[in-house]
Amino acid sequence: MESITLGRAETEHGEVVLRQRGEIIELVVNGVFAMDSVDATSEHALADAAGDPPRRVLVGGLGLGFTTARLLDRGATKVRVVELAEPLIAWAQAGLTDQLRRISADPRVELVVGDIADELSTGSPRWDAILLDVDNGPSFLIHDHNQQVYAEPLLARALALLNPGGALVIWCETASPDLEVTLRRLATDVAAIRVPVSREGREFEYALYRVTAPIQRG
Ligand SMILES: C[S@@+](CC[C@H](N)C(=O)[O-])C[C@H]1O[C@@H](n2cnc3c(N)ncnc32)[C@H](O)[C@@H]1O
């Protein structure tokens, strides 16, 4: 099926392309297939792991906006989305897809151009959940410098930004034992959540790692 380019732009972090193939929207970042709209089960599961209701949430990676839209549907009071690709935020504001338009118009959403690593390093504590989905997972990075996102110092920093009982949740394209070991060094309450997804007749199992911040800090 022929694809239509909805947006294409060069950035200092590589090219960003938003395209449509029939009903399907695809996002390619820095030459890496980041995602499409075929099955958003895992992006929704990421939002669902933020708590019930989700309340104040920091999201790393706008993508096609499935996680953010789900947070809004589930009653989040505030969603700050940090996205490295500036054109993607501009395209959201221009309404290039219905979902991105809707997110951008919602007063509970703050769309910020930036690196989630910088946000975690410099932000102040105040979140009920932090959701990280900036790659295809720690073993399939969109940008090499995102390695730091899965390393202990930044994960510790993310946990320190959470309110007591808050959740840090990380999307992975497959189980990531190394990441789980790192997280278990930082917290006792770590859950590995498997998300089965079916795509074009093939079965996949994505993984989410959910860490709960201690109610009482030691
Ligand atoms: C897989 S998509 C996110 C999917 C999103 N959860 C959804 O529901 O559509 C990854 C996004 O993270 C962005 N990204 C990559 N590295 C980043 C970083 N270091 N900081 C912020 N955003 C980043 C990419 O540009 C891309 O938009």
mmCIF file of C-alpha atoms and ligand atoms in Angstrom:
data_model
loop_
_atom_site.group_PDB
_atom_site.id
_atom_site.type_symbol
_atom_site.label_atom_id
_atom_site.label_comp_id
_atom_site.label_asym_id
_atom_site.label_seq_id
_atom_site.Cartn_x
_atom_site.Cartn_y
_atom_site.Cartn_z
ATOM 1 C CA MET A 1 0.000 0.000 0.000
ATOM 2 C CA GLU A 2 1.308 3.463 -0.900
ATOM 3 C CA SER A 3 2.278 5.706 1.977
ATOM 4 C CA ILE A 4 1.663 9.449 2.256
ATOM 5 C CA THR A 5 4.184 11.618 4.082
ATOM 6 C CA LEU A 6 2.350 13.801 6.608
ATOM 7 C CA GLY A 7 5.509 15.418 7.930
ATOM 8 C CA ARG A 8 9.258 15.148 7.450
ATOM 9 C CA ALA A 9 11.929 17.242 9.150
ATOM 10 C CA GLU A 10 15.650 17.181 9.929
ATOM 11 C CA THR A 11 16.691 17.818 13.515
ATOM 12 C CA GLU A 12 20.025 17.799 15.333
ATOM 13 C CA HIS A 13 18.972 14.327 16.553
ATOM 14 C CA GLY A 14 18.220 12.972 13.082
ATOM 15 C CA GLU A 15 15.287 12.920 10.708
ATOM 16 C CA VAL A 16 11.695 12.604 11.912
ATOM 17 C CA VAL A 17 9.037 11.258 9.546
ATOM 18 C CA LEU A 18 5.307 10.925 10.113
ATOM 19 C CA ARG A 19 3.498 9.007 7.408
ATOM 20 C CA GLN A 20 0.206 7.320 6.679
ATOM 21 C CA ARG A 21 -0.393 3.990 4.987
ATOM 22 C CA GLY A 22 -4.140 3.461 4.562
ATOM 23 C CA GLU A 23 -5.547 3.870 8.057
ATOM 24 C CA ILE A 24 -2.170 3.287 9.703
ATOM 25 C CA ILE A 25 0.041 6.119 10.978
ATOM 26 C CA GLU A 26 3.790 5.443 11.281
ATOM 27 C CA LEU A 27 6.563 7.337 13.055
ATOM 28 C CA VAL A 28 10.232 6.992 12.102
ATOM 29 C CA VAL A 29 12.828 8.797 14.235
ATOM 30 C CA ASN A 30 16.530 8.993 13.433
ATOM 31 C CA GLY A 31 16.156 6.237 10.825
ATOM 32 C CA VAL A 32 14.553 3.899 13.394
ATOM 33 C CA PHE A 33 10.981 2.668 13.080
ATOM 34 C CA ALA A 34 9.639 4.038 16.376
ATOM 35 C CA MET A 35 6.034 2.861 16.203
ATOM 36 C CA ASP A 36 2.783 2.716 14.283
ATOM 37 C CA SER A 37 -0.891 2.787 15.112
ATOM 38 C CA VAL A 38 -1.636 -0.878 14.326
ATOM 39 C CA ASP A 39 -1.991 -2.011 17.949
ATOM 40 C CA ALA A 40 -1.724 0.400 20.877
ATOM 41 C CA THR A 41 -2.276 -2.226 23.580
ATOM 42 C CA SER A 42 1.160 -1.750 25.132
ATOM 43 C CA GLU A 43 1.094 2.068 24.933
ATOM 44 C CA HIS A 44 -2.279 1.961 26.706
ATOM 45 C CA ALA A 45 -0.966 -0.551 29.254
ATOM 46 C CA LEU A 46 1.844 1.884 30.019
ATOM 47 C CA ALA A 47 -0.718 4.568 30.877
ATOM 48 C CA ASP A 48 -2.825 2.116 32.866
ATOM 49 C CA ALA A 49 0.192 1.292 35.043
ATOM 50 C CA ALA A 50 0.379 4.949 36.129
ATOM 51 C CA GLY A 51 -2.224 4.462 38.869
ATOM 52 C CA ASP A 52 -5.984 4.636 39.183
ATOM 53 C CA PRO A 53 -6.731 7.444 38.571
ATOM 54 C CA PRO A 54 -3.367 8.524 37.149
ATOM 55 C CA ARG A 55 -3.300 12.126 38.530
ATOM 56 C CA ARG A 56 -0.014 14.039 37.847
ATOM 57 C CA VAL A 57 2.121 12.255 35.283
ATOM 58 C CA LEU A 58 5.450 12.960 33.562
ATOM 59 C CA VAL A 59 5.780 11.194 30.192
ATOM 60 C CA GLY A 60 9.028 10.675 28.286
ATOM 61 C CA GLY A 61 8.294 10.443 24.549
ATOM 62 C CA LEU A 62 5.159 11.767 22.802
ATOM 63 C CA GLY A 63 5.259 9.358 19.842
ATOM 64 C CA LEU A 64 1.811 9.116 18.286
ATOM 65 C CA GLY A 65 0.245 10.115 21.607
ATOM 66 C CA PHE A 66 -1.489 6.854 22.582
ATOM 67 C CA THR A 67 -0.146 6.823 26.141
ATOM 68 C CA THR A 68 -0.980 10.477 26.726
ATOM 69 C CA ALA A 69 -4.483 10.148 25.265
ATOM 70 C CA ARG A 70 -5.147 7.160 27.514
ATOM 71 C CA LEU A 71 -3.985 9.087 30.585
ATOM 72 C CA LEU A 72 -6.426 11.858 29.702
ATOM 73 C CA ASP A 73 -9.260 9.362 29.171
ATOM 74 C CA ARG A 74 -8.543 7.868 32.595
ATOM 75 C CA GLY A 75 -8.796 11.232 34.341
ATOM 76 C CA ALA A 76 -5.197 12.424 34.732
ATOM 77 C CA THR A 77 -5.140 15.916 36.196
ATOM 78 C CA LYS A 78 -1.812 16.969 34.656
ATOM 79 C CA VAL A 79 0.385 15.378 31.973
ATOM 80 C CA ARG A 80 3.775 16.868 31.133
ATOM 81 C CA VAL A 81 5.140 15.270 27.966
ATOM 82 C CA VAL A 82 8.833 15.734 27.191
ATOM 83 C CA GLU A 83 9.661 15.008 23.546
ATOM 84 C CA LEU A 84 13.091 15.315 21.930
ATOM 85 C CA ALA A 85 11.804 15.798 18.376
ATOM 86 C CA GLU A 86 10.626 19.392 18.129
ATOM 87 C CA PRO A 87 8.825 18.807 14.782
ATOM 88 C CA LEU A 88 6.592 16.206 16.375
ATOM 89 C CA ILE A 89 5.316 18.755 18.872
ATOM 90 C CA ALA A 90 4.817 21.289 16.067
ATOM 91 C CA TRP A 91 2.873 18.649 14.096
ATOM 92 C CA ALA A 92 0.750 17.891 17.159
ATOM 93 C CA GLN A 93 -0.049 21.577 17.528
ATOM 94 C CA ALA A 94 -0.857 21.775 13.809
ATOM 95 C CA GLY A 95 -3.201 18.779 14.210
ATOM 96 C CA LEU A 96 -1.504 16.447 11.729
ATOM 97 C CA THR A 97 -3.296 13.485 13.314
ATOM 98 C CA ASP A 98 -6.604 13.549 15.201
ATOM 99 C CA GLN A 99 -5.029 12.093 18.335
ATOM 100 C CA LEU A 100 -2.102 14.520 18.401
ATOM 101 C CA ARG A 101 -4.505 17.426 17.813
ATOM 102 C CA ARG A 102 -6.689 16.331 20.695
ATOM 103 C CA ILE A 103 -3.734 15.993 23.070
ATOM 104 C CA SER A 104 -2.297 19.323 22.102
ATOM 105 C CA ALA A 105 -5.647 21.071 22.699
ATOM 106 C CA ASP A 106 -6.219 19.572 26.152
ATOM 107 C CA PRO A 107 -5.460 22.115 28.918
ATOM 108 C CA ARG A 108 -4.177 19.347 31.207
ATOM 109 C CA VAL A 109 -1.318 18.632 28.790
ATOM 110 C CA GLU A 110 2.010 20.434 28.657
ATOM 111 C CA LEU A 111 4.070 19.514 25.579
ATOM 112 C CA VAL A 112 7.731 20.319 26.106
ATOM 113 C CA VAL A 113 10.635 20.012 23.671
ATOM 114 C CA GLY A 114 13.560 18.439 25.495
ATOM 115 C CA ASP A 115 15.493 15.382 26.513
ATOM 116 C CA ILE A 116 13.828 13.317 29.220
ATOM 117 C CA ALA A 117 17.283 12.655 30.671
ATOM 118 C CA ASP A 118 17.716 16.391 31.297
ATOM 119 C CA GLU A 119 14.206 16.622 32.700
ATOM 120 C CA LEU A 120 14.889 13.819 35.165
ATOM 121 C CA SER A 121 18.233 15.344 36.137
ATOM 122 C CA THR A 122 16.911 18.810 36.839
ATOM 123 C CA GLY A 123 13.180 18.422 37.619
ATOM 124 C CA SER A 124 11.672 18.828 41.066
ATOM 125 C CA PRO A 125 9.810 16.094 42.972
ATOM 126 C CA ARG A 126 6.097 16.229 42.322
ATOM 127 C CA TRP A 127 4.885 13.350 40.143
ATOM 128 C CA ASP A 128 2.468 10.531 40.910
ATOM 129 C CA ALA A 129 3.859 8.617 37.950
ATOM 130 C CA ILE A 130 6.725 8.829 35.487
ATOM 131 C CA LEU A 131 6.304 6.866 32.240
ATOM 132 C CA LEU A 132 9.326 6.274 30.008
ATOM 133 C CA ASP A 133 8.833 5.199 26.381
ATOM 134 C CA VAL A 134 11.617 6.889 24.407
ATOM 135 C CA ASP A 135 13.012 3.880 22.522
ATOM 136 C CA ASN A 136 11.998 0.467 21.367
ATOM 137 C CA GLY A 137 13.454 -0.532 24.746
ATOM 138 C CA PRO A 138 16.905 -0.573 26.362
ATOM 139 C CA SER A 139 18.203 -3.092 23.803
ATOM 140 C CA PHE A 140 16.870 -1.219 20.748
ATOM 141 C CA LEU A 141 17.620 2.467 21.188
ATOM 142 C CA ILE A 142 16.363 5.264 18.946
ATOM 143 C CA HIS A 143 19.277 7.461 20.031
ATOM 144 C CA ASP A 144 22.540 6.049 21.426
ATOM 145 C CA HIS A 145 22.612 8.699 24.152
ATOM 146 C CA ASN A 146 19.375 7.219 25.558
ATOM 147 C CA GLN A 147 21.495 4.498 27.188
ATOM 148 C CA GLN A 148 21.659 6.774 30.214
ATOM 149 C CA VAL A 149 17.865 6.588 30.605
ATOM 150 C CA TYR A 150 18.171 2.910 31.664
ATOM 151 C CA ALA A 151 21.223 3.368 33.882
ATOM 152 C CA GLU A 152 21.081 3.403 37.655
ATOM 153 C CA PRO A 153 21.826 7.107 38.329
ATOM 154 C CA LEU A 154 18.973 8.413 36.186
ATOM 155 C CA LEU A 155 16.521 5.725 37.316
ATOM 156 C CA ALA A 156 17.349 6.592 40.934
ATOM 157 C CA ARG A 157 16.738 10.230 40.108
ATOM 158 C CA ALA A 158 13.373 9.351 38.519
ATOM 159 C CA LEU A 159 12.311 7.506 41.672
ATOM 160 C CA ALA A 160 13.324 10.518 43.763
ATOM 161 C CA LEU A 161 10.973 12.700 41.706
ATOM 162 C CA LEU A 162 7.947 10.584 42.623
ATOM 163 C CA ASN A 163 5.494 11.235 45.410
ATOM 164 C CA PRO A 164 5.431 8.386 47.994
ATOM 165 C CA GLY A 165 3.633 5.396 46.452
ATOM 166 C CA GLY A 166 4.090 6.818 42.960
ATOM 167 C CA ALA A 167 5.047 4.658 39.966
ATOM 168 C CA LEU A 168 7.961 4.646 37.558
ATOM 169 C CA VAL A 169 7.046 2.580 34.489
ATOM 170 C CA ILE A 170 9.352 1.721 31.589
ATOM 171 C CA TRP A 171 8.243 0.321 28.208
ATOM 172 C CA CYS A 172 10.429 -2.384 26.636
ATOM 173 C CA GLU A 173 10.033 -4.290 23.389
ATOM 174 C CA THR A 174 11.025 -7.480 25.170
ATOM 175 C CA ALA A 175 11.930 -8.677 28.639
ATOM 176 C CA SER A 176 15.038 -6.865 29.859
ATOM 177 C CA PRO A 177 16.700 -8.813 32.691
ATOM 178 C CA ASP A 178 19.533 -6.274 33.038
ATOM 179 C CA LEU A 179 17.082 -3.436 33.528
ATOM 180 C CA GLU A 180 15.139 -5.489 36.066
ATOM 181 C CA VAL A 181 18.317 -6.171 38.067
ATOM 182 C CA THR A 182 19.120 -2.456 38.092
ATOM 183 C CA LEU A 183 15.606 -1.581 39.236
ATOM 184 C CA ARG A 184 15.698 -4.200 42.010
ATOM 185 C CA ARG A 185 18.872 -2.580 43.333
ATOM 186 C CA LEU A 186 16.896 0.662 43.683
ATOM 187 C CA ALA A 187 13.556 -0.526 45.073
ATOM 188 C CA THR A 188 11.849 -3.547 46.588
ATOM 189 C CA ASP A 189 8.538 -3.222 44.770
ATOM 190 C CA VAL A 190 9.337 -4.023 41.127
ATOM 191 C CA ALA A 191 6.838 -5.732 38.824
ATOM 192 C CA ALA A 192 7.513 -7.092 35.351
ATOM 193 C CA ILE A 193 4.291 -6.868 33.350
ATOM 194 C CA ARG A 194 4.024 -8.842 30.123
ATOM 195 C CA VAL A 195 1.888 -7.374 27.355
ATOM 196 C CA PRO A 196 0.995 -9.812 24.571
ATOM 197 C CA VAL A 197 0.422 -8.128 21.216
ATOM 198 C CA SER A 198 -0.582 -9.598 17.877
ATOM 199 C CA ARG A 199 0.726 -7.935 14.714
ATOM 200 C CA GLU A 200 0.117 -9.115 11.183
ATOM 201 C CA GLY A 201 -0.509 -12.661 12.370
ATOM 202 C CA ARG A 202 2.577 -12.776 14.614
ATOM 203 C CA GLU A 203 2.529 -12.838 18.397
ATOM 204 C CA PHE A 204 4.843 -10.563 20.391
ATOM 205 C CA GLU A 205 5.324 -10.041 24.087
ATOM 206 C CA TYR A 206 6.284 -6.553 25.118
ATOM 207 C CA ALA A 207 7.311 -5.829 28.700
ATOM 208 C CA LEU A 208 6.669 -3.048 31.183
ATOM 209 C CA TYR A 209 8.690 -2.616 34.365
ATOM 210 C CA ARG A 210 6.782 -0.888 37.140
ATOM 211 C CA VAL A 211 8.565 0.347 40.253
ATOM 212 C CA THR A 212 6.642 1.747 43.197
ATOM 213 C CA ALA A 213 8.293 4.511 45.190
ATOM 214 C CA PRO A 214 8.406 3.712 48.913
ATOM 215 C CA ILE A 215 5.583 5.221 50.985
ATOM 216 C CA GLN A 216 8.151 6.145 53.651
ATOM 217 C CA ARG A 217 11.548 7.211 52.394
ATOM 218 C CA GLY A 218 14.416 5.682 54.358
HETATM 219 C C1 LIG B 1 7.981 4.830 20.826
HETATM 220 S S1 LIG B 1 7.670 6.541 20.761
HETATM 221 C C2 LIG B 1 6.604 6.831 22.164
HETATM 222 C C3 LIG B 1 5.248 6.219 22.015
HETATM 223 C C4 LIG B 1 4.186 6.779 22.939
HETATM 224 N N1 LIG B 1 4.204 6.061 24.219
HETATM 225 C C5 LIG B 1 2.789 6.665 22.336
HETATM 226 O O1 LIG B 1 1.893 6.218 23.027
HETATM 227 O O2 LIG B 1 2.592 7.012 21.175
HETATM 228 C C6 LIG B 1 9.210 7.223 21.339
HETATM 229 C C7 LIG B 1 9.235 8.748 21.342
HETATM 230 O O3 LIG B 1 10.273 9.183 22.223
HETATM 231 C C8 LIG B 1 10.957 10.276 21.629
HETATM 232 N N2 LIG B 1 12.297 10.345 22.240
HETATM 233 C C9 LIG B 1 13.399 9.596 21.946
HETATM 234 N N3 LIG B 1 14.415 9.895 22.778
HETATM 235 C C10 LIG B 1 13.946 10.849 23.636
HETATM 236 C C11 LIG B 1 14.514 11.537 24.742
HETATM 237 N N4 LIG B 1 15.765 11.305 25.134
HETATM 238 N N5 LIG B 1 13.761 12.457 25.386
HETATM 239 C C12 LIG B 1 12.480 12.697 25.005
HETATM 240 N N6 LIG B 1 11.881 12.065 23.966
HETATM 241 C C13 LIG B 1 12.592 11.144 23.296
HETATM 242 C C14 LIG B 1 10.937 9.940 20.152
HETATM 243 O O4 LIG B 1 11.191 11.097 19.367
HETATM 244 C C15 LIG B 1 9.529 9.376 19.981
HETATM 245 O O5 LIG B 1 8.588 10.382 19.734
#
